[in-house]
XYZ file of C-alpha atoms in Angstrom:
143
model
C 67.867 106.104 44.947
C 64.417 104.631 44.376
C 61.059 106.372 44.422
C 57.877 104.380 44.887
C 55.765 105.423 41.893
C 52.474 107.053 42.809
C 50.632 104.773 40.373
C 52.006 101.678 42.119
C 50.878 103.133 45.438
C 47.390 103.792 44.022
C 47.114 100.265 42.632
C 48.259 98.741 45.924
C 45.710 100.774 47.893
C 42.942 99.879 45.483
C 43.727 96.180 45.518
C 44.118 95.878 49.260
C 41.189 98.088 50.168
C 38.760 95.658 48.524
C 38.594 92.643 50.829
C 36.695 90.487 48.348
C 39.031 91.207 45.436
C 40.748 87.812 45.643
C 37.432 86.090 45.021
C 36.822 88.289 41.986
C 40.163 87.237 40.478
C 39.477 83.507 40.516
C 38.606 81.923 37.208
C 35.179 80.451 36.695
C 31.698 81.818 37.215
C 31.236 85.560 37.854
C 31.174 86.423 41.547
C 29.150 89.618 41.297
C 32.038 91.562 42.822
C 33.093 94.677 40.948
C 36.833 95.005 40.408
C 38.493 97.881 42.281
C 38.744 101.287 40.674
C 42.270 102.620 40.384
C 42.867 106.330 40.689
C 46.116 108.204 40.261
C 47.474 109.689 43.479
C 49.724 112.685 43.682
C 53.351 111.825 44.421
C 54.637 113.135 47.731
C 58.378 113.532 48.110
C 60.179 110.630 49.713
C 63.229 108.819 48.466
C 63.508 105.126 49.264
C 66.843 103.342 49.126
C 65.505 99.780 49.068
C 61.820 99.364 49.938
C 61.195 95.704 50.705
C 57.709 95.134 52.146
C 54.378 96.907 52.520
C 51.482 96.416 54.925
C 48.063 98.019 55.056
C 46.222 98.691 58.309
C 42.455 98.399 58.650
C 42.186 102.202 58.482
C 44.151 102.114 55.181
C 47.485 103.459 56.426
C 50.228 102.081 54.190
C 53.509 101.077 55.866
C 56.651 100.626 53.750
C 59.913 99.191 55.086
C 63.194 100.716 53.947
C 65.944 98.637 55.584
C 68.843 100.544 54.024
C 67.626 103.716 55.724
C 66.513 101.788 58.845
C 63.034 103.282 58.517
C 59.349 102.599 58.241
C 57.464 105.173 56.175
C 53.712 105.558 56.709
C 51.333 107.099 54.190
C 47.678 108.017 54.591
C 44.910 107.240 52.094
C 45.758 110.359 50.070
C 49.392 109.238 49.780
C 50.780 111.850 52.169
C 53.646 110.763 54.386
C 52.386 110.824 57.961
C 55.338 109.175 59.693
C 58.970 108.444 58.999
C 60.044 106.155 61.834
C 63.742 105.452 62.470
C 63.897 102.086 64.241
C 67.522 101.069 63.856
C 68.427 97.580 62.711
C 67.132 96.504 59.314
C 63.331 96.453 59.096
C 62.907 93.884 56.320
C 59.290 92.877 56.922
C 56.112 94.312 58.373
C 52.533 93.359 59.237
C 49.662 95.114 61.004
C 46.966 93.222 62.900
C 43.334 94.119 63.604
C 44.283 95.746 66.934
C 46.713 98.052 65.058
C 49.781 96.320 66.484
C 52.723 96.704 64.118
C 55.078 93.730 63.670
C 58.570 94.524 62.375
C 61.037 91.832 61.270
C 64.617 92.981 61.934
C 67.146 91.410 59.556
C 70.195 92.590 61.534
C 69.215 91.279 64.946
C 67.013 88.346 63.873
C 63.954 89.377 65.843
C 60.345 90.427 65.396
C 59.359 93.433 67.478
C 55.761 94.412 68.147
C 54.706 98.048 68.551
C 51.443 99.812 69.343
C 49.715 102.096 66.835
C 51.698 104.987 68.382
C 55.022 103.129 68.038
C 55.348 102.255 71.718
C 57.377 99.041 72.047
C 55.143 96.218 73.349
C 57.172 92.998 73.154
C 59.428 90.756 71.063
C 58.124 87.517 69.588
C 59.958 84.512 71.026
C 63.068 85.216 73.067
C 63.996 88.404 71.201
C 67.236 89.054 69.333
C 68.527 85.949 67.552
C 65.192 84.099 67.620
C 64.821 84.263 63.826
C 67.547 83.926 61.218
C 65.990 86.259 58.679
C 62.388 87.315 59.395
C 61.721 88.416 55.816
C 57.961 87.846 55.751
C 55.356 88.240 58.486
C 51.655 87.475 58.292
C 49.077 88.041 61.002
C 45.535 86.835 61.294
C 43.088 89.654 60.538
C 40.565 88.881 63.278
C-alpha cells in the first residue's frame, strides 16, 4: 500500500498554483518572479495502491488517478479528500481543462472519457473504446 506524502502534495500544489513558476526556473537573468512558498499540509487518510498521474483544476482541486483501485481521488486546497470516484476500468491518466471538463485515460479499454465537473459523462474522444492503445498521458490547452 502506498500513501501520497503530505509534503509531496504541498509541493505539488505550490508549484502548480504559481503559473509563472516555469519562467522563474529558467537559467539566466532574474525574472522578478518570487519562487513559490511551500507549506506543510496535514495528511488526510487515504491509501493509494498505485497512483499514476495528477492534475490540478483552475480552482486548485487536485485529482489523483489510482488505476489499481479503479478510482480518481480529489483533494481540496487544504488536502482534504472531497471525492473518491469509482470509474471502473483503469484510469491511468487525467487532465482538467479551463471549463472544468475532466479527461480520463482508461488503460483497460483504450479510451479517453470526458466528464463534467460533477462527473456526468459527456463524451468519448474519437470512436470510444479501442481508439487508443494506452492513453497514459493527456494534456489539454488551458484556454
